[in-house]
Short mmCIF file of C-alpha atoms and ligand atoms in Angstrom, two decimals:
data_model
loop_
_atom_site.label_atom_id
_atom_site.label_comp_id
_atom_site.label_asym_id
_atom_site.label_seq_id
_atom_site.Cartn_x
_atom_site.Cartn_y
_atom_site.Cartn_z
CA MET A 1 46.60 219.85 73.47
CA PRO A 2 48.78 217.33 71.63
CA ILE A 3 51.24 215.02 73.35
CA THR A 4 54.70 216.04 72.17
CA VAL A 5 57.82 213.99 71.67
CA GLU A 6 59.30 215.86 74.65
CA LYS A 7 56.61 214.35 76.88
CA VAL A 8 57.47 210.89 75.61
CA LYS A 9 61.10 211.46 76.57
CA GLU A 10 60.06 212.83 79.95
CA PHE A 11 57.88 209.78 80.47
CA LEU A 12 60.80 207.43 79.78
CA GLN A 13 63.06 209.38 82.12
CA ARG A 14 60.55 209.50 84.94
CA ALA A 15 59.62 205.82 84.42
CA THR A 16 63.30 204.94 84.84
CA GLU A 17 63.33 206.72 88.21
CA VAL A 18 60.03 205.18 89.32
CA LEU A 19 61.14 201.67 88.42
CA LYS A 20 64.43 202.21 90.24
CA GLU A 21 62.53 203.41 93.33
CA ASN A 22 60.30 200.31 93.10
CA ARG A 23 63.06 197.85 92.28
CA GLU A 24 62.94 196.10 95.69
CA TYR A 25 59.13 196.13 95.81
CA LEU A 26 58.77 194.54 92.36
CA THR A 27 61.45 192.00 93.14
CA GLU A 28 59.74 191.12 96.42
CA LEU A 29 56.45 190.53 94.58
CA ASP A 30 58.31 188.33 92.10
CA SER A 31 59.99 186.41 94.91
CA ALA A 32 56.56 185.23 96.11
CA ILE A 33 55.40 183.76 92.79
CA GLY A 34 58.38 183.95 90.43
CA ASP A 35 62.15 184.10 90.55
CA ALA A 36 62.72 187.40 92.35
CA ASP A 37 64.05 189.39 89.42
CA HIS A 38 61.25 191.56 88.06
CA GLY A 39 62.46 194.75 89.76
CA ILE A 40 66.02 194.02 88.70
CA ASN A 41 64.85 193.34 85.14
CA MET A 42 62.79 196.51 84.82
CA ASP A 43 65.51 198.65 86.36
CA ARG A 44 68.16 197.20 84.06
CA GLY A 45 65.92 197.55 81.02
CA PHE A 46 65.08 201.19 81.63
CA GLN A 47 68.70 202.03 82.40
CA ALA A 48 69.45 200.60 78.96
CA ILE A 49 66.77 202.88 77.47
CA MET A 50 68.47 205.83 79.19
CA SER A 51 71.80 204.85 77.66
CA ARG A 52 70.16 205.26 74.21
CA PHE A 53 68.89 208.73 75.15
CA PRO A 54 71.47 210.71 73.12
CA THR A 55 70.21 208.99 69.95
CA PHE A 56 66.67 210.30 70.64
CA GLU A 57 67.69 213.83 69.70
CA GLY A 58 65.49 215.08 66.86
CA LYS A 59 63.69 211.74 66.48
CA ASP A 60 59.92 211.18 66.30
CA ALA A 61 57.95 209.45 69.07
CA GLY A 62 57.66 206.23 67.08
CA THR A 63 61.39 205.88 66.55
CA ILE A 64 62.08 206.66 70.21
CA LEU A 65 59.61 204.04 71.45
CA LYS A 66 60.90 201.45 68.99
CA THR A 67 64.46 202.11 70.14
CA ALA A 68 63.31 201.81 73.76
CA GLY A 69 61.63 198.49 72.97
CA MET A 70 64.75 197.16 71.28
CA ALA A 71 66.82 198.21 74.30
CA LEU A 72 64.48 196.22 76.56
CA VAL A 73 64.57 193.13 74.35
CA SER A 74 68.34 193.17 74.04
CA THR A 75 69.15 193.74 77.72
CA VAL A 76 66.43 191.96 79.69
CA GLY A 77 66.05 188.20 79.62
CA GLY A 78 63.16 186.05 80.76
CA ALA A 79 59.55 186.87 79.95
CA GLY A 80 59.30 190.48 81.10
CA GLY A 81 61.97 191.93 78.77
CA PRO A 82 60.66 190.53 75.48
CA LEU A 83 57.03 191.25 76.47
CA TYR A 84 57.64 194.87 77.45
CA GLY A 85 60.09 195.23 74.58
CA THR A 86 57.47 194.09 72.09
CA ALA A 87 54.91 196.39 73.70
CA PHE A 88 57.14 199.45 73.26
CA MET A 89 58.11 198.46 69.71
CA GLN A 90 54.47 197.99 68.70
CA ALA A 91 53.50 201.29 70.30
CA GLY A 92 56.37 202.88 68.38
CA MET A 93 55.14 201.46 65.10
CA ALA A 94 51.68 202.88 65.78
CA LEU A 95 53.24 206.33 66.33
CA GLN A 96 55.71 206.10 63.44
CA GLY A 97 56.80 209.53 62.18
CA LYS A 98 54.79 211.51 64.74
CA TYR A 99 56.38 214.39 66.63
CA GLU A 100 53.10 215.07 68.34
CA PHE A 101 49.96 213.04 68.75
CA THR A 102 46.54 212.94 70.39
CA LEU A 103 45.13 210.80 73.19
CA GLU A 104 43.25 208.89 70.47
CA ASP A 105 46.65 208.06 68.94
CA LEU A 106 47.81 206.99 72.40
CA VAL A 107 44.85 204.58 72.56
CA LYS A 108 45.94 203.09 69.22
CA ALA A 109 49.54 202.77 70.44
CA LEU A 110 48.44 201.11 73.69
CA GLU A 111 46.16 198.75 71.80
CA ALA A 112 49.03 197.79 69.51
CA ALA A 113 51.24 197.25 72.57
CA LEU A 114 48.64 195.05 74.24
CA LYS A 115 48.15 193.04 71.07
CA GLY A 116 51.91 192.53 70.85
CA ILE A 117 52.04 191.24 74.43
CA MET A 118 49.06 188.94 73.90
CA ASN A 119 50.49 187.50 70.67
CA LEU A 120 53.95 186.93 72.07
CA GLY A 121 52.74 185.69 75.48
CA LYS A 122 49.83 183.70 74.04
CA SER A 123 47.92 185.28 76.88
CA LYS A 124 44.62 186.97 77.59
CA PRO A 125 42.98 188.83 80.47
CA GLY A 126 42.30 186.86 83.66
CA GLU A 127 45.56 184.88 83.68
CA LYS A 128 47.32 186.96 86.36
CA THR A 129 49.74 188.89 84.17
CA MET A 130 50.54 192.48 83.16
CA ILE A 131 47.59 192.21 80.76
CA ASP A 132 45.23 192.42 83.73
CA ALA A 133 46.43 195.96 84.44
CA ILE A 134 46.88 197.08 80.81
CA ALA A 135 43.61 195.89 79.23
CA PRO A 136 41.26 197.59 81.73
CA ALA A 137 43.40 200.74 81.62
CA ILE A 138 42.96 201.01 77.84
CA GLU A 139 39.21 200.42 78.18
CA ALA A 140 38.99 203.16 80.81
CA LEU A 141 40.94 205.57 78.60
CA LYS A 142 38.65 204.90 75.64
CA LYS A 143 35.57 205.35 77.80
CA ALA A 144 36.86 208.59 79.31
CA LEU A 145 37.65 210.01 75.85
CA ALA A 146 34.23 208.97 74.53
CA ASN A 147 32.70 210.82 77.49
CA GLY A 148 34.69 213.94 76.63
CA ALA A 149 36.98 213.88 79.68
CA ASP A 150 39.93 216.26 79.64
CA PRO A 151 43.38 214.61 79.30
CA VAL A 152 44.31 214.66 82.98
CA LYS A 153 40.92 213.33 84.02
CA ALA A 154 41.09 210.65 81.33
CA LEU A 155 44.53 209.53 82.51
CA GLU A 156 43.35 209.57 86.13
CA GLU A 157 40.64 207.11 85.20
CA THR A 158 43.14 205.07 83.18
CA THR A 159 45.49 204.86 86.14
CA ARG A 160 42.68 203.96 88.53
CA ALA A 161 41.63 201.11 86.22
CA ALA A 162 45.22 199.90 86.00
CA GLU A 163 45.45 199.93 89.79
CA GLU A 164 42.19 198.02 90.17
CA GLY A 165 43.35 195.54 87.52
CA MET A 166 46.63 195.10 89.35
CA LYS A 167 44.81 194.42 92.64
CA ALA A 168 42.42 192.07 90.89
CA THR A 169 45.38 189.79 90.13
CA ILE A 170 45.71 188.96 93.87
CA PRO A 171 42.95 186.31 93.99
CA MET A 172 43.71 184.97 90.50
CA ILE A 173 45.44 181.67 89.73
CA ALA A 174 48.47 182.31 87.52
CA GLN A 175 48.14 180.67 84.15
CA LYS A 176 51.14 182.11 82.33
CA GLY A 177 54.83 182.49 83.02
CA ARG A 178 56.78 181.19 86.00
CA ALA A 179 53.98 181.93 88.47
CA SER A 180 51.82 179.34 86.68
CA TYR A 181 54.11 176.59 88.04
CA LEU A 182 52.66 177.35 91.47
CA GLY A 183 49.08 176.71 90.42
CA GLU A 184 46.74 177.46 93.31
CA ARG A 185 49.63 178.55 95.50
CA SER A 186 49.83 181.70 93.35
CA ILE A 187 46.51 182.82 94.86
CA GLY A 188 46.85 185.69 97.32
CA HIS A 189 49.84 187.34 95.62
CA GLN A 190 49.82 190.43 93.41
CA ASP A 191 51.36 189.93 89.98
CA PRO A 192 54.69 191.75 89.57
CA GLY A 193 54.17 192.53 85.87
CA ALA A 194 50.70 193.98 86.51
CA THR A 195 52.34 196.12 89.19
CA SER A 196 55.05 197.49 86.89
CA SER A 197 52.39 198.21 84.26
CA TYR A 198 50.36 200.15 86.81
CA LEU A 199 53.48 202.12 87.73
CA LEU A 200 53.97 203.02 84.04
CA PHE A 201 50.39 204.29 83.72
CA ARG A 202 50.79 206.25 86.95
CA THR A 203 53.92 207.82 85.49
CA MET A 204 52.02 208.84 82.35
CA LEU A 205 49.44 210.56 84.56
CA GLU A 206 52.17 212.27 86.55
CA ILE A 207 53.67 213.72 83.36
CA ALA A 208 50.26 214.92 82.17
CA GLN A 209 49.55 216.56 85.55
CA LYS A 210 52.92 218.27 85.55
CA GLN A 211 52.33 219.75 82.13
CA GLY A 212 48.88 220.82 83.23
CA SER A 213 47.50 219.56 79.95
P1 ADP B 1 60.49 186.16 84.30
O1 ADP B 1 59.13 185.60 84.62
O2 ADP B 1 61.07 185.53 83.08
O3 ADP B 1 61.40 186.12 85.48
P2 ADP B 1 59.89 188.92 84.87
O4 ADP B 1 60.02 188.50 86.30
O5 ADP B 1 60.66 190.12 84.45
O6 ADP B 1 60.26 187.70 83.90
O7 ADP B 1 58.38 189.21 84.52
C1 ADP B 1 57.34 188.45 85.07
C2 ADP B 1 56.01 189.05 84.65
O8 ADP B 1 55.81 188.86 83.26
C3 ADP B 1 54.82 188.39 85.31
O9 ADP B 1 54.54 188.98 86.58
C4 ADP B 1 53.70 188.60 84.31
O10 ADP B 1 53.01 189.82 84.54
C5 ADP B 1 54.43 188.73 83.00
N1 ADP B 1 54.24 187.56 82.14
C6 ADP B 1 54.87 186.37 82.23
N2 ADP B 1 54.46 185.55 81.26
C7 ADP B 1 53.52 186.23 80.54
C8 ADP B 1 52.72 185.95 79.39
N3 ADP B 1 52.80 184.77 78.77
N4 ADP B 1 51.89 186.91 78.94
C9 ADP B 1 51.83 188.12 79.54
N5 ADP B 1 52.56 188.45 80.62
C10 ADP B 1 53.39 187.52 81.11
MG1 MG B 2 60.93 186.98 87.30
#
């Protein structure tokens, strides 16, 4: 069953709620190794996406995601806004013109998003960032699809990998962003960006489960 543009909109709406619910949690994580604003940033950014919602009417998934990315870039400062903004814009470009798409297309969009983050952040896996949740999640999704998993099962495995990747940031030494200023003192803390990325994958799964597809 294809993923429709309606599901993309539902994802953005639900993600806005989830990030609002986790605003304090994300900010607390960022207060340990950053500047205590990640929850505030994500909440503000997704509220901005919601304010663009009326313009999504009749638009394809690519245009919607690009608009969402631009909303993030233009309303959220620091590292998180431009990185997530780029990710959504790249995903949007990969889905340009599509009103419905497959999980294979979703893999391509996620890969484009990850590449965008890595290029802008000059970062790679293992540096205690959002990449440590996103990269293993994409690998798990590809593996699940290659093994013929149904969509919900595939997204369950994706979400599990994102969660494991998020937890794997705890013992890492931060090498990018503000947390890197702490050096070894960043050990023992979960990365806020990896946590918000996990929450976004979990939201994707939730939407898929709800649709029963
Ligand atoms: P800021 O660090 O500017 O306050 P946020 O608090 O919103 O921005 O986001 C911090 C998160 O951004 C980190 O937890 C990390 O996951 C991610 N991040 C920071 N720098 C990079 C980078 N160079 N590459 C990838 N992700 C990064
Ligand atoms: Mg911060």
